[in-house]
Amino acid sequence: TATTEIYTQAFVGSVRCVQETDLDLRENNIGDVGGAELCKGCISHKKLECLALDGNSLGNKTVIQLGDAIKTMPCIKTLGLWKNRIRSPELVYFADCLRQNISLTSVSYTHLRAHETREDLVCRLLLEKKK
């Protein structure tokens, strides 16, 4: 709808204008549409160190875009993803993107253990190897 489009454009604009090094969007339920727009804004943000996305209903539609964005963020150190709907097989790609970012030191992903499949276990171990 037109209202959703205006909202997402404003959302991307606000992400691009963030001057601080931390962006805390926990529990905003931005979903995959908001997550996709967030990724567009993050790609152009070169000073972001902490990105908290816990509890935003992000799913597999967003995880690939987020992984691509993380690869371009030179200062990101902390990423919060607890309580999202990210599952395999996209997790394998996402874990690889995280491993490619040399500045990233901490990723919260505790939600993966709740219903962990064998493929999820591989992804979790890849993420832990990054630490």
PDB file of C-alpha atoms in Angstrom:
ATOM      1  CA  THR A   1       0.000   0.000   0.000  1.00  0.00           C
ATOM      2  CA  ALA A   2       1.035   3.632  -0.337  1.00  0.00           C
ATOM      3  CA  THR A   3       1.213   4.058   3.434  1.00  0.00           C
ATOM      4  CA  THR A   4       3.571   1.085   3.784  1.00  0.00           C
ATOM      5  CA  GLU A   5       5.770   2.430   0.994  1.00  0.00           C
ATOM      6  CA  ILE A   6       6.020   5.868   2.642  1.00  0.00           C
ATOM      7  CA  TYR A   7       6.804   4.219   5.982  1.00  0.00           C
ATOM      8  CA  THR A   8       9.580   2.065   4.543  1.00  0.00           C
ATOM      9  CA  GLN A   9      11.110   4.996   2.656  1.00  0.00           C
ATOM     10  CA  ALA A  10      11.165   7.031   5.863  1.00  0.00           C
ATOM     11  CA  PHE A  11      12.637   4.063   7.716  1.00  0.00           C
ATOM     12  CA  VAL A  12      15.505   3.718   5.210  1.00  0.00           C
ATOM     13  CA  GLY A  13      16.119   7.444   5.350  1.00  0.00           C
ATOM     14  CA  SER A  14      16.363   7.389   9.129  1.00  0.00           C
ATOM     15  CA  VAL A  15      18.840   4.480   9.061  1.00  0.00           C
ATOM     16  CA  ARG A  16      21.026   6.337   6.590  1.00  0.00           C
ATOM     17  CA  CYS A  17      20.971   9.432   8.803  1.00  0.00           C
ATOM     18  CA  VAL A  18      22.057   7.636  11.980  1.00  0.00           C
ATOM     19  CA  GLN A  19      25.275   9.277  13.107  1.00  0.00           C
ATOM     20  CA  GLU A  20      25.783   7.138  16.174  1.00  0.00           C
ATOM     21  CA  THR A  21      27.658   3.875  16.162  1.00  0.00           C
ATOM     22  CA  ASP A  22      24.774   1.886  17.718  1.00  0.00           C
ATOM     23  CA  LEU A  23      21.368   1.150  16.216  1.00  0.00           C
ATOM     24  CA  ASP A  24      18.971  -0.531  18.626  1.00  0.00           C
ATOM     25  CA  LEU A  25      15.797  -1.756  16.923  1.00  0.00           C
ATOM     26  CA  ARG A  26      14.970  -4.534  19.381  1.00  0.00           C
ATOM     27  CA  GLU A  27      11.337  -5.681  19.621  1.00  0.00           C
ATOM     28  CA  ASN A  28      10.044  -3.447  16.800  1.00  0.00           C
ATOM     29  CA  ASN A  29       8.590  -6.328  14.770  1.00  0.00           C
ATOM     30  CA  ILE A  30       9.836  -4.838  11.492  1.00  0.00           C
ATOM     31  CA  GLY A  31       9.451  -8.193   9.694  1.00  0.00           C
ATOM     32  CA  ASP A  32      10.907  -9.090   6.334  1.00  0.00           C
ATOM     33  CA  VAL A  33       9.733  -5.907   4.576  1.00  0.00           C
ATOM     34  CA  GLY A  34      11.314  -3.638   7.173  1.00  0.00           C
ATOM     35  CA  GLY A  35      14.361  -5.903   7.324  1.00  0.00           C
ATOM     36  CA  ALA A  36      14.920  -5.579   3.582  1.00  0.00           C
ATOM     37  CA  GLU A  37      14.707  -1.790   3.827  1.00  0.00           C
ATOM     38  CA  LEU A  38      17.023  -1.796   6.829  1.00  0.00           C
ATOM     39  CA  CYS A  39      19.623  -3.723   4.838  1.00  0.00           C
ATOM     40  CA  LYS A  40      19.577  -1.054   2.129  1.00  0.00           C
ATOM     41  CA  GLY A  41      20.308   1.608   4.735  1.00  0.00           C
ATOM     42  CA  CYS A  42      23.009  -0.414   6.478  1.00  0.00           C
ATOM     43  CA  ILE A  43      25.010  -0.893   3.289  1.00  0.00           C
ATOM     44  CA  SER A  44      25.638   2.860   3.143  1.00  0.00           C
ATOM     45  CA  HIS A  45      26.393   3.193   6.883  1.00  0.00           C
ATOM     46  CA  LYS A  46      30.135   2.855   7.387  1.00  0.00           C
ATOM     47  CA  LYS A  47      30.387   3.661  11.133  1.00  0.00           C
ATOM     48  CA  LEU A  48      27.828   1.309  12.652  1.00  0.00           C
ATOM     49  CA  GLU A  49      29.369  -0.877  15.384  1.00  0.00           C
ATOM     50  CA  CYS A  50      26.332  -2.412  17.090  1.00  0.00           C
ATOM     51  CA  LEU A  51      23.129  -3.524  15.383  1.00  0.00           C
ATOM     52  CA  ALA A  52      20.437  -4.933  17.681  1.00  0.00           C
ATOM     53  CA  LEU A  53      17.663  -6.663  15.726  1.00  0.00           C
ATOM     54  CA  ASP A  54      16.375  -9.005  18.428  1.00  0.00           C
ATOM     55  CA  GLY A  55      12.646  -9.758  18.321  1.00  0.00           C
ATOM     56  CA  ASN A  56      11.838  -8.359  14.878  1.00  0.00           C
ATOM     57  CA  SER A  57      10.277 -11.377  13.142  1.00  0.00           C
ATOM     58  CA  LEU A  58      13.059 -11.401  10.570  1.00  0.00           C
ATOM     59  CA  GLY A  59      12.908 -14.491   8.415  1.00  0.00           C
ATOM     60  CA  ASN A  60      14.622 -16.197   5.536  1.00  0.00           C
ATOM     61  CA  LYS A  61      13.589 -13.470   3.091  1.00  0.00           C
ATOM     62  CA  THR A  62      15.778 -11.004   4.988  1.00  0.00           C
ATOM     63  CA  VAL A  63      18.713 -13.155   6.058  1.00  0.00           C
ATOM     64  CA  ILE A  64      20.476 -13.198   2.687  1.00  0.00           C
ATOM     65  CA  GLN A  65      20.171  -9.423   2.308  1.00  0.00           C
ATOM     66  CA  LEU A  66      21.370  -8.930   5.871  1.00  0.00           C
ATOM     67  CA  GLY A  67      24.349 -11.190   5.243  1.00  0.00           C
ATOM     68  CA  ASP A  68      25.289  -9.180   2.155  1.00  0.00           C
ATOM     69  CA  ALA A  69      24.966  -5.943   4.135  1.00  0.00           C
ATOM     70  CA  ILE A  70      27.123  -7.251   7.004  1.00  0.00           C
ATOM     71  CA  LYS A  71      29.910  -8.065   4.538  1.00  0.00           C
ATOM     72  CA  THR A  72      30.079  -4.361   3.569  1.00  0.00           C
ATOM     73  CA  MET A  73      30.065  -2.923   7.100  1.00  0.00           C
ATOM     74  CA  PRO A  74      33.685  -2.264   8.105  1.00  0.00           C
ATOM     75  CA  CYS A  75      33.068  -1.352  11.755  1.00  0.00           C
ATOM     76  CA  ILE A  76      30.301  -3.733  12.860  1.00  0.00           C
ATOM     77  CA  LYS A  77      31.285  -5.532  16.059  1.00  0.00           C
ATOM     78  CA  THR A  78      28.022  -6.710  17.597  1.00  0.00           C
ATOM     79  CA  LEU A  79      24.913  -8.155  15.963  1.00  0.00           C
ATOM     80  CA  GLY A  80      21.795  -9.146  17.891  1.00  0.00           C
ATOM     81  CA  LEU A  81      19.437 -11.604  16.201  1.00  0.00           C
ATOM     82  CA  TRP A  82      17.793 -13.344  19.136  1.00  0.00           C
ATOM     83  CA  LYS A  83      14.061 -14.137  18.706  1.00  0.00           C
ATOM     84  CA  ASN A  84      13.812 -14.024  14.922  1.00  0.00           C
ATOM     85  CA  ARG A  85      12.607 -16.643  12.432  1.00  0.00           C
ATOM     86  CA  ILE A  86      15.889 -17.339  10.641  1.00  0.00           C
ATOM     87  CA  ARG A  87      16.230 -20.993   9.626  1.00  0.00           C
ATOM     88  CA  SER A  88      18.189 -23.256   7.286  1.00  0.00           C
ATOM     89  CA  PRO A  89      19.252 -23.395   4.471  1.00  0.00           C
ATOM     90  CA  GLU A  90      19.695 -19.608   4.331  1.00  0.00           C
ATOM     91  CA  LEU A  91      21.588 -19.822   7.612  1.00  0.00           C
ATOM     92  CA  VAL A  92      24.513 -21.504   5.890  1.00  0.00           C
ATOM     93  CA  TYR A  93      24.928 -18.527   3.543  1.00  0.00           C
ATOM     94  CA  PHE A  94      24.397 -16.076   6.411  1.00  0.00           C
ATOM     95  CA  ALA A  95      26.998 -17.760   8.617  1.00  0.00           C
ATOM     96  CA  ASP A  96      29.499 -17.566   5.780  1.00  0.00           C
ATOM     97  CA  CYS A  97      28.805 -13.827   5.348  1.00  0.00           C
ATOM     98  CA  LEU A  98      29.383 -13.255   9.063  1.00  0.00           C
ATOM     99  CA  ARG A  99      32.667 -15.124   8.932  1.00  0.00           C
ATOM    100  CA  GLN A 100      33.841 -12.862   6.086  1.00  0.00           C
ATOM    101  CA  ASN A 101      33.446  -9.720   8.198  1.00  0.00           C
ATOM    102  CA  ILE A 102      36.690  -9.322  10.166  1.00  0.00           C
ATOM    103  CA  SER A 103      35.367  -6.662  12.569  1.00  0.00           C
ATOM    104  CA  LEU A 104      32.383  -8.692  13.844  1.00  0.00           C
ATOM    105  CA  THR A 105      33.137 -10.177  17.258  1.00  0.00           C
ATOM    106  CA  SER A 106      29.751 -10.963  18.833  1.00  0.00           C
ATOM    107  CA  VAL A 107      26.536 -12.462  17.456  1.00  0.00           C
ATOM    108  CA  SER A 108      23.520 -13.335  19.614  1.00  0.00           C
ATOM    109  CA  TYR A 109      21.517 -16.157  18.080  1.00  0.00           C
ATOM    110  CA  THR A 110      20.314 -18.183  21.050  1.00  0.00           C
ATOM    111  CA  HIS A 111      16.971 -18.844  19.329  1.00  0.00           C
ATOM    112  CA  LEU A 112      18.644 -21.347  16.999  1.00  0.00           C
ATOM    113  CA  ARG A 113      18.968 -23.887  19.778  1.00  0.00           C
ATOM    114  CA  ALA A 114      15.247 -24.198  20.493  1.00  0.00           C
ATOM    115  CA  HIS A 115      14.383 -26.438  17.540  1.00  0.00           C
ATOM    116  CA  GLU A 116      17.859 -27.155  16.287  1.00  0.00           C
ATOM    117  CA  THR A 117      18.121 -29.415  13.266  1.00  0.00           C
ATOM    118  CA  ARG A 118      21.367 -30.962  12.090  1.00  0.00           C
ATOM    119  CA  GLU A 119      21.799 -28.165   9.523  1.00  0.00           C
ATOM    120  CA  ASP A 120      21.127 -25.519  12.206  1.00  0.00           C
ATOM    121  CA  LEU A 121      23.808 -27.128  14.357  1.00  0.00           C
ATOM    122  CA  VAL A 122      26.332 -26.738  11.538  1.00  0.00           C
ATOM    123  CA  CYS A 123      25.402 -23.056  11.209  1.00  0.00           C
ATOM    124  CA  ARG A 124      25.643 -22.465  14.953  1.00  0.00           C
ATOM    125  CA  LEU A 125      29.079 -24.052  15.032  1.00  0.00           C
ATOM    126  CA  LEU A 126      30.183 -21.851  12.125  1.00  0.00           C
ATOM    127  CA  LEU A 127      29.019 -18.792  14.051  1.00  0.00           C
ATOM    128  CA  GLU A 128      30.795 -19.941  17.200  1.00  0.00           C
ATOM    129  CA  LYS A 129      33.982 -20.458  15.233  1.00  0.00           C
ATOM    130  CA  LYS A 130      33.834 -16.731  14.410  1.00  0.00           C
ATOM    131  CA  LYS A 131      34.056 -15.792  18.091  1.00  0.00           C
TER     132      LYS A 131
END
